[in-house]
Amino acid sequence: DAKTTQPNSMESNEEEPVHLPCNHSTISGTDYIHWYRQLPSQGPEYVIHGLTSNVNNRMASLAIAEDRKSSTLILHRATLRDAAVYYCILRDVEEYGNKLVFGAGTILRVKS
Amino acid sequence: EAQVTQNPRYLITVTGKKLTVTCSQNMNHEYMSWYRQDPGLGLRQIYYSMNVEVTDKGDVPEGYKVSRKEKRNFPLILESPSPNQTSLYFCASTPTWTEEGYTFGSGTRLTVV
């Protein structure tokens, strides 16, 4: 499984943008970049995913480097409800088993 | 509403007493999976199923069984629970062979005494 590297924790002020980085230097051509988050006492929640192009949805934006060795999850205006652990995961859709391998993630703290 | 439903949410049991944690999804997903989450170890896959009657071991399958007789249900069975199976369990589903995201259940907190 290709590995990802994320900072252990980050802090943001409420109403400000947050950029959560992820490095994945060994990414393969069939790996999609997925982001999930886990709020306290809840199951992981899908946030966004992408392959090569930047992606936007109602929750966040995903910026993918041209060489695909890194990506950034962007929360445009952080709220207290965005405080969670954010996981960057590579998912090879051609791999039998469809497995998501969770690392330690980034703990995002949001200050009011 | 599209969802994965686990039951029960909380369970305290004694060592050796067989139990089943149920998981059901209403999205017609082929793929279902069980994870456990422990402090310092993160989320680890226990078993997964690519479709009805197709199940495979994940990274930590010892002490667990699963079955997939219907597409919507994927129960996790602990035949003889032990204290080291005290954990937070999550069920998840997704369409197979796509890049779509997983949908996770709300979790089952199991304590084995």
Short mmCIF file of C-alpha atoms in Angstrom, two decimals:
data_model
loop_
_atom_site.label_atom_id
_atom_site.label_comp_id
_atom_site.label_asym_id
_atom_site.label_seq_id
_atom_site.Cartn_x
_atom_site.Cartn_y
_atom_site.Cartn_z
CA ASP A 1 0.00 0.00 0.00
CA ALA A 2 1.34 3.40 -0.93
CA LYS A 3 1.96 5.56 2.12
CA THR A 4 0.91 9.09 2.97
CA THR A 5 2.51 11.57 5.36
CA GLN A 6 0.50 14.19 7.21
CA PRO A 7 1.31 16.61 10.03
CA ASN A 8 0.22 15.33 13.42
CA SER A 9 -1.86 18.38 14.21
CA MET A 10 -2.85 21.80 12.95
CA GLU A 11 -4.72 24.72 14.41
CA SER A 12 -6.98 27.23 12.73
CA ASN A 13 -9.13 30.18 13.65
CA GLU A 14 -12.83 30.02 13.05
CA GLU A 15 -14.01 31.53 9.76
CA GLU A 16 -10.51 31.32 8.25
CA PRO A 17 -9.37 28.96 5.47
CA VAL A 18 -7.48 25.81 6.40
CA HIS A 19 -4.97 24.03 4.20
CA LEU A 20 -4.25 20.46 5.26
CA PRO A 21 -1.21 19.01 3.45
CA CYS A 22 -0.50 15.41 2.50
CA ASN A 23 2.62 13.93 0.93
CA HIS A 24 2.42 10.74 -1.12
CA SER A 25 5.67 10.48 -3.03
CA THR A 26 5.20 6.78 -3.94
CA ILE A 27 1.75 7.23 -5.48
CA SER A 28 0.99 5.01 -8.47
CA GLY A 29 -0.95 5.86 -11.59
CA THR A 30 -4.07 4.01 -10.41
CA ASP A 31 -4.15 5.53 -6.91
CA TYR A 32 -6.96 7.94 -6.15
CA ILE A 33 -6.38 10.45 -3.36
CA HIS A 34 -9.13 10.23 -0.78
CA TRP A 35 -9.80 12.40 2.25
CA TYR A 36 -11.91 11.38 5.20
CA ARG A 37 -12.54 13.02 8.51
CA GLN A 38 -13.60 11.65 11.86
CA LEU A 39 -15.39 13.82 14.33
CA PRO A 40 -15.26 12.88 18.01
CA SER A 41 -17.35 9.79 18.78
CA GLN A 42 -18.38 9.29 15.15
CA GLY A 43 -17.45 7.08 12.25
CA PRO A 44 -15.14 8.33 9.48
CA GLU A 45 -16.88 10.54 6.95
CA TYR A 46 -15.94 10.77 3.28
CA VAL A 47 -14.89 14.31 2.33
CA ILE A 48 -13.52 14.33 -1.21
CA HIS A 49 -11.36 12.43 -3.67
CA GLY A 50 -9.45 13.08 -6.87
CA LEU A 51 -7.03 11.58 -9.36
CA THR A 52 -5.17 14.33 -11.19
CA SER A 53 -7.30 17.45 -11.40
CA ASN A 54 -8.35 19.72 -8.57
CA VAL A 55 -11.79 18.92 -7.21
CA ASN A 56 -14.46 20.93 -5.40
CA ASN A 57 -17.55 19.83 -3.53
CA ARG A 58 -19.83 21.29 -0.91
CA MET A 59 -17.52 20.29 1.91
CA ALA A 60 -14.05 21.16 0.65
CA SER A 61 -11.61 21.52 -2.23
CA LEU A 62 -8.77 19.20 -3.12
CA ALA A 63 -5.68 20.61 -4.78
CA ILE A 64 -3.39 18.00 -6.36
CA ALA A 65 0.19 18.76 -7.33
CA GLU A 66 1.08 18.35 -10.98
CA ASP A 67 3.41 15.42 -10.21
CA ARG A 68 0.75 13.96 -7.85
CA LYS A 69 3.29 13.51 -5.08
CA SER A 70 1.37 15.78 -2.75
CA SER A 71 -2.11 17.19 -2.24
CA THR A 72 -3.87 19.73 -0.05
CA LEU A 73 -7.34 19.61 1.42
CA ILE A 74 -8.80 23.09 1.65
CA LEU A 75 -11.60 24.03 4.01
CA HIS A 76 -12.63 27.46 2.85
CA ARG A 77 -14.06 28.75 6.13
CA ALA A 78 -13.35 26.63 9.16
CA THR A 79 -16.09 26.27 11.74
CA LEU A 80 -15.99 24.66 15.17
CA ARG A 81 -17.79 21.68 13.62
CA ASP A 82 -14.76 21.07 11.39
CA ALA A 83 -12.60 20.11 14.36
CA ALA A 84 -11.77 16.48 13.63
CA VAL A 85 -9.05 14.05 12.58
CA TYR A 86 -8.45 14.31 8.83
CA TYR A 87 -7.10 11.30 6.96
CA CYS A 88 -5.42 11.38 3.56
CA ILE A 89 -5.57 7.92 1.98
CA LEU A 90 -4.52 6.47 -1.35
CA ARG A 91 -6.97 4.06 -2.89
CA ASP A 92 -5.94 1.83 -5.80
CA VAL A 93 -9.18 1.00 -7.59
CA GLU A 94 -7.53 -1.86 -9.47
CA GLU A 95 -6.39 -3.57 -6.29
CA TYR A 96 -8.53 -6.49 -5.19
CA GLY A 97 -9.93 -5.79 -1.76
CA ASN A 98 -10.69 -2.11 -2.23
CA LYS A 99 -8.98 -1.46 1.08
CA LEU A 100 -8.67 1.91 2.77
CA VAL A 101 -5.52 2.02 4.90
CA PHE A 102 -5.84 4.66 7.60
CA GLY A 103 -2.77 6.38 9.01
CA ALA A 104 -2.68 8.58 12.09
CA GLY A 105 -4.17 11.57 10.27
CA THR A 106 -4.03 15.25 11.18
CA ILE A 107 -5.86 16.50 14.25
CA LEU A 108 -7.42 19.83 13.31
CA ARG A 109 -8.24 22.18 16.15
CA VAL A 110 -10.42 25.19 15.44
CA LYS A 111 -10.32 28.18 17.77
CA SER A 112 -13.21 30.53 18.22
CA GLU B 1 -31.38 8.56 3.49
CA ALA B 2 -28.36 6.59 2.29
CA GLN B 3 -26.72 5.04 5.31
CA VAL B 4 -24.92 2.20 7.00
CA THR B 5 -26.65 1.08 10.18
CA GLN B 6 -24.88 -0.80 12.94
CA ASN B 7 -26.41 -2.35 16.01
CA PRO B 8 -25.95 -2.19 18.87
CA ARG B 9 -24.17 1.12 19.49
CA TYR B 10 -22.86 -0.05 22.85
CA LEU B 11 -22.35 -3.56 24.17
CA ILE B 12 -20.82 -4.94 27.33
CA THR B 13 -20.37 -8.69 27.44
CA VAL B 14 -18.44 -11.37 29.26
CA THR B 15 -15.54 -13.42 27.99
CA GLY B 16 -16.63 -16.38 25.91
CA LYS B 17 -20.23 -15.37 25.29
CA LYS B 18 -20.92 -15.40 21.56
CA LEU B 19 -22.17 -12.15 20.09
CA THR B 20 -23.10 -10.67 16.73
CA VAL B 21 -22.83 -7.05 15.65
CA THR B 22 -25.15 -6.33 12.75
CA CYS B 23 -24.46 -4.06 9.79
CA SER B 24 -26.92 -3.11 7.08
CA GLN B 25 -26.68 -0.70 4.15
CA ASN B 26 -29.42 0.65 1.88
CA MET B 27 -27.29 1.80 -1.07
CA ASN B 28 -27.06 -1.50 -2.98
CA HIS B 29 -23.28 -1.51 -2.50
CA GLU B 30 -21.43 -4.68 -3.39
CA TYR B 31 -18.50 -4.04 -1.06
CA MET B 32 -18.72 -4.09 2.71
CA SER B 33 -16.02 -4.09 5.35
CA TRP B 34 -15.42 -4.14 9.10
CA TYR B 35 -12.80 -2.05 10.89
CA ARG B 36 -11.77 -1.80 14.50
CA GLN B 37 -10.30 1.33 16.04
CA ASP B 38 -7.98 1.28 19.02
CA PRO B 39 -6.01 4.11 20.66
CA GLY B 40 -2.54 4.37 19.16
CA LEU B 41 -3.28 1.76 16.48
CA GLY B 42 -5.84 3.62 14.40
CA LEU B 43 -8.38 1.96 12.14
CA ARG B 44 -7.57 -1.56 11.00
CA GLN B 45 -9.54 -3.75 8.63
CA ILE B 46 -10.91 -7.01 10.05
CA TYR B 47 -12.80 -8.59 7.15
CA TYR B 48 -14.26 -7.46 3.88
CA SER B 49 -16.72 -8.74 1.29
CA MET B 50 -16.59 -7.94 -2.40
CA ASN B 51 -20.12 -9.27 -2.97
CA VAL B 52 -22.66 -11.82 -1.75
CA GLU B 53 -20.97 -15.03 -0.57
CA VAL B 54 -17.48 -13.53 -1.18
CA THR B 55 -15.57 -12.68 1.99
CA ASP B 56 -11.86 -12.26 2.73
CA LYS B 57 -9.63 -11.60 5.71
CA GLY B 58 -8.34 -8.14 6.37
CA ASP B 59 -5.36 -7.24 8.52
CA VAL B 60 -6.66 -8.40 11.91
CA PRO B 61 -9.16 -11.26 11.35
CA GLU B 62 -8.25 -13.49 14.32
CA GLY B 63 -11.19 -14.13 16.61
CA TYR B 64 -13.81 -12.86 14.18
CA LYS B 65 -16.15 -14.36 11.61
CA VAL B 66 -18.37 -12.76 9.01
CA SER B 67 -21.05 -13.84 6.57
CA ARG B 68 -22.58 -12.25 3.50
CA LYS B 69 -25.79 -14.03 2.60
CA GLU B 70 -27.54 -10.91 1.35
CA LYS B 71 -26.18 -7.82 -0.33
CA ARG B 72 -27.40 -5.41 2.32
CA ASN B 73 -26.20 -7.23 5.46
CA PHE B 74 -22.72 -8.03 6.73
CA PRO B 75 -22.75 -9.21 10.36
CA LEU B 76 -19.60 -9.48 12.46
CA ILE B 77 -19.53 -12.54 14.72
CA LEU B 78 -17.38 -13.02 17.79
CA GLU B 79 -17.68 -16.71 18.65
CA SER B 80 -15.76 -16.46 21.93
CA PRO B 81 -15.01 -12.83 22.76
CA SER B 82 -11.91 -11.99 24.77
CA PRO B 83 -10.91 -8.76 26.53
CA ASN B 84 -8.44 -7.90 23.73
CA GLN B 85 -11.44 -7.52 21.43
CA THR B 86 -12.64 -4.56 23.46
CA SER B 87 -12.68 -1.87 20.81
CA LEU B 88 -14.70 0.52 18.67
CA TYR B 89 -16.01 -1.21 15.55
CA PHE B 90 -17.07 0.37 12.28
CA CYS B 91 -18.83 -1.12 9.30
CA ALA B 92 -18.44 0.50 5.88
CA SER B 93 -19.70 0.03 2.33
CA THR B 94 -18.92 1.27 -1.17
CA PRO B 95 -19.54 0.22 -4.76
CA THR B 96 -16.90 -2.29 -5.88
CA TRP B 97 -14.23 -1.46 -8.46
CA THR B 98 -14.94 2.26 -8.35
CA GLU B 99 -13.12 5.19 -6.86
CA GLU B 100 -16.15 6.31 -4.86
CA GLY B 101 -15.89 7.02 -1.16
CA TYR B 102 -16.83 4.65 1.62
CA THR B 103 -19.88 5.23 3.80
CA PHE B 104 -19.25 4.32 7.43
CA GLY B 105 -21.65 3.40 10.18
CA SER B 106 -21.78 5.23 13.50
CA GLY B 107 -19.82 2.58 15.32
CA THR B 108 -20.28 -0.09 17.99
CA ARG B 109 -18.37 0.26 21.22
CA LEU B 110 -17.74 -3.22 22.56
CA THR B 111 -16.41 -3.98 26.02
CA VAL B 112 -15.49 -7.56 26.92
CA VAL B 113 -14.97 -8.19 30.64
#
